[in-house]
Tab-separated table of C-alpha atoms in Angstrom:
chain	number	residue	atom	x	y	z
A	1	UNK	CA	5.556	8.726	-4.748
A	2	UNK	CA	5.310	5.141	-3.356
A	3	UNK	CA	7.272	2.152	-3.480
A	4	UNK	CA	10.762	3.682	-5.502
A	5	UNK	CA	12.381	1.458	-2.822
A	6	UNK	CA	14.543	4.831	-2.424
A	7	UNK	CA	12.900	6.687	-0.230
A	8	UNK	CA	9.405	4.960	0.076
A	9	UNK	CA	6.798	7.324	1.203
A	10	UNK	CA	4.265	6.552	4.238
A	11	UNK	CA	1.566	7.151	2.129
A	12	UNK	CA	2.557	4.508	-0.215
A	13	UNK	CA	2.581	1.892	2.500
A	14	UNK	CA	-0.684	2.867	3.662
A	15	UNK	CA	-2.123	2.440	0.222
A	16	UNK	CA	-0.815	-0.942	0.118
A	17	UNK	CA	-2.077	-1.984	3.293
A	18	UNK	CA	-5.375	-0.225	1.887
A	19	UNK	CA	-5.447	-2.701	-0.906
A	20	UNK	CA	-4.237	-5.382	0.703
A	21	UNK	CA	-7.412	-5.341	3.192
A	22	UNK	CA	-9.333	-4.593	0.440
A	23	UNK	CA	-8.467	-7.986	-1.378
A	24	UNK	CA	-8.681	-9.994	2.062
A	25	UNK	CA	-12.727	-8.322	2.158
A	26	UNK	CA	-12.985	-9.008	-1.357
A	27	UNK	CA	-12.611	-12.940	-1.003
């Protein structure tokens, strides 16, 4: 489930936030 904007799930926030520090360690 993640971002449906409906009823986004915690889970799909923390992914996000996964990726997100995984681009910032990337550069």
């Amino acid at each position: 489930d993640g971002n449906d904007g409906i009823h986004p799930s915690p889970a799909g926030h923390q992914l996000m936030a996964d990726f997100i520090v995984a681009g910032v360690k990337l550069k």
